Amino acid sequence: MTERADDSVADSSNQAERRAQWFVMRLYSGDMTASDESELYRWLAEDPGHRRAYEHLVQLRDVSGDLAGDKDIAALTRNALGARTRTTFDRRWVVGLAAAVFLVAITGFLAKVLVTSDGAQIFETALGDRQTFALRDGSSVTLNSGSRILVDFDSLGRRILLDFGEIFLEVAKDPERTLTIRAGDHVVAALGTKFSVHLAGDRLEIAVAAGRVAVTDDNIRYPRQTEFLARFEAGSLILNAGSVATFEQHRQTVKEDSIEEVERLQSWRSGRVRFEDQRLMEVISEVNRYSPVKVLIEDSTIADLRISAVLNLDQVEMAGQVELLLSSLEDIHPIKVVRHPDRFVLIADRS
Amino acid sequence: MLRTDRTLTTRNTSNVVNFRRKDGASDALRRIALEHEPALRRFVGARLSAHADRADQEDVVQETFLRVARQEGVEEKLSRSLDSVRSYLFSIATNVIRDNYRKAVTRQKHDDLTRHVPTALGVENSAEEIVSTQEQLGFVKAAIMKLRPDCRDAFVLNRFEGLSYREVADTMNVSVSMVEKHIMRALSDIRRRVDQGLVDR
């Protein structure tokens, strides 16, 4: 811009200007990364002049928005849009999608890891699949069959969003950054711990194997940093190791000192789901979380039968495992399994 | 203790995950929340910069999603490509930040405690500077009109049509990095001309 390279003051101020332009340009790009962000903060802190330059540009760009109704500006915009054609629309859609999210890894056949353009990660498992992932902070997360989470860690906090399904977490200690999980209407804060969170529709179940967690449905102010944690805990339900909490339609139940139930609920981690004296309808709804073939109960008289059984998860042929379990039910209980290609139907065996 | 009441106050409904409960747009909103929340939080953080309370950042994020949910034809808007949805979210977040700022200014004027108000950006502007916003707008308009045509196209498409850089690039048939250069050049020229205008008046 300036030809006077010997003028070092003007030069450094120009440099700051250009840097500010770059940051503002990046800010509105939609794909600012976490490192861009920390670089911005570092640069702003370096010199008050940097902050002035940056904020001046942001402010000008903001103010320009008030020209949205201006007829001259509208004419300019129409003119600029003139070049647009139908074909570019389709191309834009495809390219935009490809640019924003790209596939980083396919682990096994079924689990997917997506990295969004802003550095957050999305982990997803298909039906019948189970995967453990190491997270950047040293924590590990295991996704049960048919689950999806978004992991967003930065210098301010560790946030996991459980979109659906079930996860088991072993949380690495980090006093600076609380790890929180949002699931449905609740926020769970890990206070250094091992626990599982299972979200199925409106029903949320939390089982704590070690340490403590805090749960709240006041999900506006979830703790991102330690300073917020005390405030968060004050308005929360604290669950100690061995607790199982269930939240469903405004009702909450908490069972304490139930380490056996915690272990049973988390048995999927070792490749087995154990059922102990549970109602058939509960068992079947659990089986359906893993089964590629839907299992239906078409006879209410058998729905409340008490069942103990084991479903093996580590077999390649999940449908075969489900069938094995159903056959064992047929042997012991007055149940008949009607096998269709796309579903298994349970009816009462009246013979 | 854990609150179990579900009073639908603004605060209680403003979290993104609560969109589950709403019908219609809920799926699209849930999806955009999942895909864009980290980027939006980052954007808002950089806009508010280091001075702002983290709670402010959270409020702006929540309010943005809340406004999106109230928009007419939200499904259609959210079915566009990822980067244009993001661009749209950012423009709404910008409005939220500016509205908060205006409210703070009004409050400040009302209180008339000091000639200085903290801005949404975390710096202090004198009341005089704020009053000159209308005048400044005139200079901004003049500056945009005088931009080099390619820079001007890139700037107005991004700023007024809400197109992402990728979309601007496709519309103008140039590369994204070229659009980025145009945007930087536009910012630079607008700043220079507005400053000049303010000096010359």
XYZ file of C-alpha atoms in Angstrom:
552
model
C 0.000 0.000 0.000
C 2.524 2.592 1.108
C 5.682 3.070 -0.893
C 7.556 4.594 2.015
C 9.198 1.482 3.353
C 11.560 3.587 5.432
C 8.686 4.906 7.464
C 8.727 2.162 10.069
C 5.846 3.515 12.164
C 3.493 3.662 9.203
C 4.796 0.289 8.131
C 4.016 -1.470 11.397
C 0.652 0.225 11.573
C -0.064 -1.011 8.041
C 0.991 -4.446 9.099
C -1.442 -4.297 12.004
C -4.135 -3.113 9.588
C -3.550 -5.992 7.233
C -3.553 -8.456 10.093
C -6.808 -6.977 11.378
C -8.328 -7.283 7.885
C -7.267 -10.872 7.777
C -8.802 -11.672 11.165
C -12.091 -9.963 10.314
C -12.163 -11.748 6.971
C -11.568 -15.068 8.795
C -14.149 -14.244 11.438
C -16.911 -14.184 8.836
C -15.585 -17.106 6.809
C -17.511 -19.615 8.920
C -14.496 -21.869 9.221
C -12.383 -20.076 11.749
C -10.438 -22.758 13.607
C -9.605 -22.977 17.287
C -6.033 -22.014 16.458
C -7.197 -18.951 14.477
C -9.185 -18.016 17.533
C -6.338 -18.321 20.012
C -4.048 -16.541 17.561
C -6.554 -13.698 17.442
C -6.673 -13.429 21.230
C -2.915 -13.497 21.443
C -2.568 -10.826 18.779
C -5.202 -8.613 20.388
C -3.420 -8.815 23.732
C -0.088 -7.880 22.162
C -0.815 -4.229 21.527
C -3.770 -1.898 22.195
C -3.372 -0.716 18.603
C -4.165 -4.229 17.386
C -7.390 -4.213 19.319
C -8.354 -0.784 17.980
C -7.658 -1.825 14.392
C -9.630 -5.053 14.736
C -12.589 -3.523 16.522
C -12.769 -0.601 14.144
C -13.105 -2.944 11.174
C -15.668 -5.107 12.950
C -17.647 -2.008 13.815
C -17.559 -0.674 10.247
C -18.707 -3.997 8.905
C -21.518 -4.020 11.480
C -22.624 -0.488 10.664
C -22.738 -1.297 6.958
C -25.546 -3.747 7.761
C -27.849 -0.786 8.349
C -27.624 -0.111 4.621
C -29.561 -3.293 3.893
C -32.705 -1.318 2.978
C -30.844 1.290 0.942
C -31.932 1.322 -2.710
C -28.461 2.032 -4.125
C -26.991 -0.836 -2.146
C -29.884 -3.073 -3.182
C -29.147 -2.235 -6.818
C -25.472 -3.093 -6.357
C -26.416 -6.407 -4.784
C -28.845 -7.281 -7.577
C -26.205 -6.414 -10.093
C -23.629 -8.600 -8.366
C -26.114 -11.448 -8.213
C -26.764 -11.159 -11.932
C -23.940 -13.523 -12.744
C -25.551 -16.329 -10.800
C -26.931 -19.205 -12.815
C -28.842 -22.332 -11.989
C -25.880 -24.609 -12.535
C -23.715 -22.795 -10.032
C -26.391 -23.376 -7.441
C -26.061 -27.152 -7.639
C -22.311 -27.024 -7.712
C -22.240 -24.674 -4.772
C -24.346 -27.031 -2.721
C -22.091 -29.997 -3.327
C -18.843 -28.114 -2.886
C -20.128 -26.375 0.220
C -21.030 -29.648 1.809
C -17.702 -31.200 0.928
C -15.817 -28.218 2.258
C -17.604 -28.041 5.564
C -17.440 -31.628 6.661
C -14.981 -34.195 5.511
C -14.554 -37.782 6.344
C -11.382 -38.388 8.275
C -11.487 -42.009 9.196
C -13.613 -45.057 8.946
C -12.885 -47.346 11.841
C -14.001 -50.879 11.298
C -16.960 -51.023 8.994
C -19.509 -49.140 10.938
C -18.221 -46.370 13.167
C -17.658 -42.967 11.642
C -15.602 -40.050 12.783
C -16.361 -36.705 11.211
C -14.394 -33.591 11.837
C -16.399 -30.442 11.316
C -14.646 -27.505 9.742
C -14.291 -25.837 13.135
C -12.429 -28.726 14.696
C -15.246 -30.345 16.646
C -15.585 -34.073 16.165
C -18.664 -36.140 15.569
C -18.502 -39.816 16.536
C -21.183 -42.180 15.417
C -21.795 -45.907 15.671
C -24.183 -47.951 13.586
C -26.639 -50.499 14.894
C -24.839 -53.424 16.502
C -21.523 -51.589 16.611
C -19.497 -50.508 19.616
C -16.352 -48.384 19.572
C -13.966 -46.797 22.038
C -12.274 -43.542 21.112
C -9.388 -41.778 22.831
C -10.099 -38.085 23.203
C -7.494 -35.347 23.012
C -7.541 -34.642 26.746
C -6.712 -38.241 27.665
C -10.317 -39.185 28.361
C -11.880 -42.078 26.540
C -15.402 -42.526 25.334
C -17.118 -45.753 24.323
C -20.172 -45.515 22.100
C -22.759 -48.219 22.336
C -24.780 -49.405 19.346
C -26.546 -46.654 17.391
C -25.130 -43.623 19.156
C -23.898 -40.211 18.108
C -21.934 -37.560 19.979
C -20.364 -34.241 19.156
C -17.095 -33.542 20.958
C -16.073 -29.914 21.198
C -12.983 -29.291 23.301
C -11.203 -25.979 23.484
C -9.335 -23.887 25.999
C -12.595 -22.877 27.665
C -14.127 -26.216 28.320
C -14.798 -29.780 27.287
C -18.262 -30.178 25.879
C -19.887 -33.334 24.641
C -23.328 -33.376 23.138
C -25.044 -36.769 23.277
C -27.378 -36.595 20.313
C -28.756 -40.075 20.805
C -27.722 -43.458 22.172
C -25.431 -44.415 25.001
C -21.870 -43.619 25.976
C -19.492 -44.686 28.693
C -16.879 -42.165 29.715
C -13.601 -42.355 31.545
C -12.804 -38.769 32.219
C -9.258 -37.464 32.528
C -8.817 -34.896 35.282
C -8.447 -31.314 34.137
C -9.170 -28.761 36.852
C -9.201 -25.945 34.306
C -11.809 -27.407 32.042
C -14.864 -29.174 33.307
C -16.199 -31.900 31.081
C -19.923 -31.600 30.483
C -22.336 -33.753 28.592
C -25.559 -32.388 27.292
C -28.238 -35.028 26.813
C -31.788 -34.028 26.014
C -32.883 -31.505 28.579
C -30.108 -32.250 31.023
C -26.509 -31.342 31.538
C -24.164 -33.735 33.296
C -20.883 -32.457 34.691
C -18.130 -34.973 35.392
C -16.350 -34.426 38.650
C -13.496 -36.818 37.712
C -15.162 -40.096 37.045
C -16.386 -43.142 35.119
C -20.017 -43.200 34.150
C -22.473 -43.894 31.382
C -25.191 -41.725 29.906
C -28.008 -43.239 27.901
C -30.502 -41.114 26.018
C -33.481 -42.837 24.402
C -36.174 -40.426 23.306
C -37.160 -38.471 26.398
C -35.682 -40.988 28.784
C -32.261 -40.303 30.240
C -30.361 -42.753 32.396
C -27.075 -42.065 34.143
C -25.079 -44.807 35.884
C -21.996 -43.852 37.878
C -19.239 -46.458 38.231
C -16.633 -44.279 39.965
C -16.304 -40.714 41.208
C -19.223 -38.308 41.133
C -21.285 -36.446 38.588
C -23.583 -33.449 38.864
C -26.812 -33.324 36.861
C -29.099 -30.414 36.186
C -31.905 -29.586 33.821
C -31.059 -25.928 34.054
C -29.050 -26.300 30.903
C -28.555 -22.622 30.249
C -25.567 -22.126 32.462
C -23.607 -25.255 32.211
C -20.133 -25.024 33.660
C -17.328 -24.420 31.233
C -14.651 -23.532 33.698
C -13.896 -24.440 37.250
C -15.111 -21.125 38.579
C -18.588 -21.963 37.350
C -18.564 -25.429 38.803
C -19.439 -24.499 42.379
C -22.425 -22.508 41.122
C -23.420 -25.399 38.922
C -23.136 -27.960 41.698
C -25.271 -25.875 44.027
C -28.259 -26.219 41.703
C -27.604 -29.791 40.725
C -28.306 -33.316 41.717
C -25.087 -34.999 42.817
C -24.720 -38.675 41.983
C -22.076 -40.739 43.762
C -20.472 -43.955 42.566
C -22.985 -46.788 42.463
C -25.924 -44.503 41.682
C -28.366 -44.948 38.847
C -30.545 -41.971 38.003
C -33.424 -41.981 35.535
C -35.156 -38.899 34.180
C -38.334 -39.304 32.237
C -41.191 -36.900 31.639
C -40.590 -34.673 34.652
C -39.988 -37.648 36.918
C -36.659 -38.525 38.364
C -35.668 -41.634 40.257
C -32.330 -42.174 41.920
C -31.074 -45.498 43.207
C -28.007 -45.238 45.400
C -25.560 -47.991 46.392
C -26.580 -50.035 43.370
C -23.165 -50.912 42.021
C -24.478 -54.239 40.711
C -27.096 -52.505 38.650
C -24.471 -50.039 37.407
C -22.348 -52.990 36.289
C -25.290 -54.658 34.607
C -26.226 -51.444 32.803
C -22.658 -51.058 31.609
C -22.121 -54.713 30.728
C -22.420 -53.856 27.016
C -18.890 -52.514 27.276
C -17.553 -56.028 27.638
C -19.636 -57.312 24.745
C -22.623 -58.721 26.583
C -25.985 -57.408 27.629
C -27.313 -59.179 30.696
C -30.954 -59.244 31.643
C -31.904 -60.232 35.147
C -35.510 -60.808 36.040
C -36.703 -58.072 33.711
C -39.999 -57.719 31.887
C -40.036 -59.142 28.384
C -40.984 -55.794 26.875
C -37.958 -54.167 28.502
C -35.710 -56.947 27.265
C -37.025 -56.671 23.720
C -36.707 -52.920 23.573
C -33.093 -53.332 24.676
C -32.467 -56.101 22.102
C -33.811 -53.796 19.402
C -31.030 -51.334 20.140
C -28.593 -53.840 18.676
C -30.606 -55.966 16.309
C -30.640 -55.368 12.556
C -33.924 -57.300 12.522
C -36.724 -55.686 14.508
C -38.306 -57.769 17.245
C -41.953 -57.104 18.039
C -44.273 -58.328 20.764
C -47.734 -58.833 19.314
C -49.373 -60.257 22.378
C -49.796 -58.156 25.497
C -50.262 -61.255 27.667
C -46.536 -62.073 27.404
C -45.208 -58.528 27.738
C -44.772 -58.756 31.499
C -43.109 -62.177 31.677
C -39.970 -62.010 33.822
C -36.888 -62.855 31.799
C -33.226 -63.539 32.546
C -30.997 -63.841 29.511
C -27.742 -62.767 27.881
C -27.244 -61.196 24.476
C -23.764 -61.522 22.982
C -22.658 -58.447 21.121
C -19.258 -59.445 19.846
C -20.447 -61.705 17.096
C -20.170 -60.751 13.482
C -23.683 -61.946 12.792
C -25.835 -59.898 15.132
C -29.088 -61.204 13.684
C -27.948 -64.740 14.532
C -27.259 -63.725 18.144
C -30.696 -62.210 18.471
C -32.234 -65.363 17.075
C -30.226 -67.440 19.564
C -31.592 -65.388 22.440
C -35.144 -65.659 21.138
C -34.815 -69.443 20.722
C -33.718 -69.752 24.334
C -36.789 -67.757 25.360
C -38.962 -70.124 23.331
C -37.485 -73.085 25.201
C -38.061 -71.718 28.695
C -41.127 -69.496 28.417
C -44.589 -69.878 26.845
C -43.480 -67.801 23.880
C -43.500 -68.529 20.170
C -41.286 -66.691 17.717
C -42.699 -66.102 14.241
C -39.787 -65.432 11.900
C -40.296 -63.057 9.000
C -37.440 -61.966 6.727
C -37.521 -58.411 8.085
C -38.797 -58.958 11.626
C -39.278 -61.429 14.451
C -42.716 -61.440 16.065
C -43.282 -62.802 19.565
C -46.662 -64.290 20.399
C -47.956 -66.430 23.261
C -47.386 -70.156 22.772
C -50.749 -71.706 23.614
C -49.841 -75.259 22.711
C -32.211 -29.457 43.932
C -32.979 -30.455 40.421
C -35.795 -28.430 39.012
C -38.476 -30.455 37.352
C -40.910 -27.718 36.415
C -41.042 -26.959 32.736
C -42.137 -23.354 32.735
C -41.501 -22.087 29.267
C -39.687 -18.918 30.079
C -37.288 -17.533 27.549
C -34.349 -18.792 29.487
C -35.623 -22.301 29.749
C -36.424 -22.670 26.102
C -33.365 -21.015 24.765
C -31.046 -23.957 24.880
C -30.544 -25.626 21.571
C -31.290 -29.096 22.810
C -34.744 -27.947 23.820
C -35.643 -27.737 20.161
C -36.294 -31.449 20.449
C -39.600 -30.648 22.030
C -40.844 -28.449 19.250
C -42.400 -30.047 16.232
C -41.896 -29.068 12.639
C -38.556 -27.364 12.483
C -37.099 -29.433 15.303
C -35.094 -31.849 13.183
C -33.475 -29.161 11.100
C -32.734 -27.090 14.190
C -31.274 -30.010 16.032
C -29.060 -30.753 13.087
C -27.830 -27.188 12.725
C -27.242 -26.978 16.452
C -25.112 -30.082 16.253
C -23.187 -28.902 13.229
C -22.789 -25.214 13.914
C -22.823 -24.604 17.629
C -19.048 -24.855 18.113
C -18.413 -22.506 15.184
C -21.056 -20.096 16.398
C -19.611 -20.092 19.899
C -16.181 -19.387 18.456
C -17.525 -16.606 16.276
C -19.372 -14.973 19.164
C -16.304 -15.306 21.384
C -14.118 -13.561 18.810
C -16.736 -10.857 18.321
C -17.085 -10.166 21.996
C -13.334 -10.647 22.394
C -11.476 -11.419 25.555
C -13.074 -8.781 27.773
C -16.579 -10.138 27.750
C -17.921 -12.457 30.372
C -18.227 -16.017 29.136
C -21.830 -15.883 30.263
C -22.420 -13.119 27.672
C -21.057 -15.403 25.019
C -23.421 -18.161 26.084
C -26.366 -15.741 26.130
C -25.650 -14.612 22.585
C -25.381 -18.211 21.353
C -28.678 -19.124 23.019
C -30.442 -16.003 21.787
C -29.220 -16.662 18.248
C -30.725 -20.143 18.160
C -33.890 -18.793 19.711
C -34.230 -16.165 16.988
C -33.534 -18.733 14.308
C -36.341 -20.876 15.710
C -38.744 -17.932 15.477
C -37.866 -17.108 11.878
C -40.434 -17.567 9.155
C -39.545 -20.242 6.649
C -36.753 -21.499 8.821
C -36.833 -24.972 7.254
C -36.083 -23.573 3.833
C -33.223 -21.450 5.141
C -31.703 -24.337 7.038
C -31.893 -26.709 4.102
C -29.288 -24.696 2.237
C -25.654 -25.723 2.155
C -23.719 -25.899 5.405
C -21.645 -22.805 4.826
C -24.590 -20.617 3.886
C -26.493 -21.768 6.968
C -23.449 -20.821 9.000
C -23.223 -17.449 7.307
C -26.894 -16.932 8.137
C -26.355 -17.876 11.798
C -23.442 -15.460 12.033
C -25.518 -12.607 10.664
C -28.207 -13.312 13.254
C -25.595 -13.518 16.014
C -24.205 -10.179 14.817
C -27.683 -8.668 15.148
C -27.997 -10.084 18.648
C -24.659 -8.566 19.644
C -25.573 -5.206 18.144
C -28.994 -5.206 19.802
C -27.391 -5.979 23.154
C -24.960 -3.157 22.527
C -27.724 -0.707 21.627
C -29.629 -1.688 24.750
C -26.515 -1.067 26.815
C -26.084 2.336 25.173
C -29.714 3.279 25.800
C -29.411 2.185 29.400
C -26.243 4.124 29.720
C -27.732 7.291 28.266
C -30.685 6.871 30.531
C -28.504 6.494 33.567
C -26.343 9.322 32.311
C -23.696 8.332 34.762
C -20.733 8.771 32.543
C -19.794 9.820 29.051
C -18.337 6.390 28.509
C -20.103 3.131 27.877
C -18.601 -0.294 27.565
C -19.295 -1.542 24.064
C -20.225 -5.009 23.019
C -16.735 -5.215 21.653
C -15.210 -4.694 25.029
C -13.750 -1.263 24.318
C -15.054 2.080 25.358
C -16.591 4.479 22.905
C -17.343 8.022 23.824
C -21.009 9.029 23.565
C -19.927 11.460 20.864
C -18.684 8.620 18.691
C -21.960 6.780 19.134
C -24.005 9.795 18.101
C -21.976 10.024 14.925
C -23.069 6.550 13.810
C -25.681 8.002 11.429
C -23.127 10.264 9.883
C -20.686 7.398 9.685
C -23.279 5.327 7.845
C -23.302 7.934 5.079
C -19.540 7.629 4.723
C -19.742 3.832 4.735
C -22.280 3.907 1.935
C -20.166 6.283 -0.126
C -17.135 4.099 0.499
C -18.938 0.949 -0.651
C -20.167 2.701 -3.822
C -16.590 3.682 -4.646
C -15.066 0.218 -4.161
C -13.365 -1.488 -7.054
C -16.133 -3.461 -8.839
C -14.854 -6.962 -7.982
C -14.243 -6.049 -4.325
C -17.631 -4.371 -4.191
C -19.426 -7.411 -5.622
C -17.711 -9.726 -3.148
C -18.469 -7.446 -0.221
C -22.148 -6.791 -0.976
C -22.875 -10.439 -1.795
C -21.370 -11.498 1.518
C -22.731 -8.648 3.610
C -26.168 -8.003 2.147
C -27.054 -11.218 0.376
C -25.632 -13.328 3.202
C -23.626 -15.519 0.840
C -20.685 -17.472 2.209
C -17.274 -16.915 0.622
C -17.739 -20.189 -1.242
C -21.054 -19.002 -2.635
C -19.605 -15.619 -3.531
C -16.762 -17.412 -5.310
C -19.186 -19.514 -7.326
C -21.364 -16.534 -8.156
C -18.397 -14.481 -9.330
C -16.685 -17.455 -10.900
C -13.422 -16.951 -9.018
C -11.611 -18.924 -6.314
C -12.431 -18.700 -2.618
C -8.974 -17.292 -1.876
C -9.642 -14.555 -4.414
C -12.884 -13.740 -2.634
C -10.976 -13.565 0.633
C -8.555 -11.086 -0.925
C -11.464 -9.029 -2.275
C -13.085 -8.949 1.167
C -9.858 -7.824 2.829
C -9.335 -5.171 0.202
C -12.932 -3.987 0.616
C -12.545 -3.723 4.395
C -9.306 -1.809 3.938
C -10.752 0.636 1.387
C -13.932 1.225 3.359
C -11.938 1.974 6.460
C -9.617 4.352 4.646
C -12.437 6.278 2.947
C -14.569 6.497 6.089
C -11.616 7.769 8.105
C -10.851 10.279 5.340
C -14.475 11.395 5.264
C -14.546 11.924 9.001
C -11.337 13.933 8.846
C -12.467 16.070 5.900
C -15.895 17.057 7.169
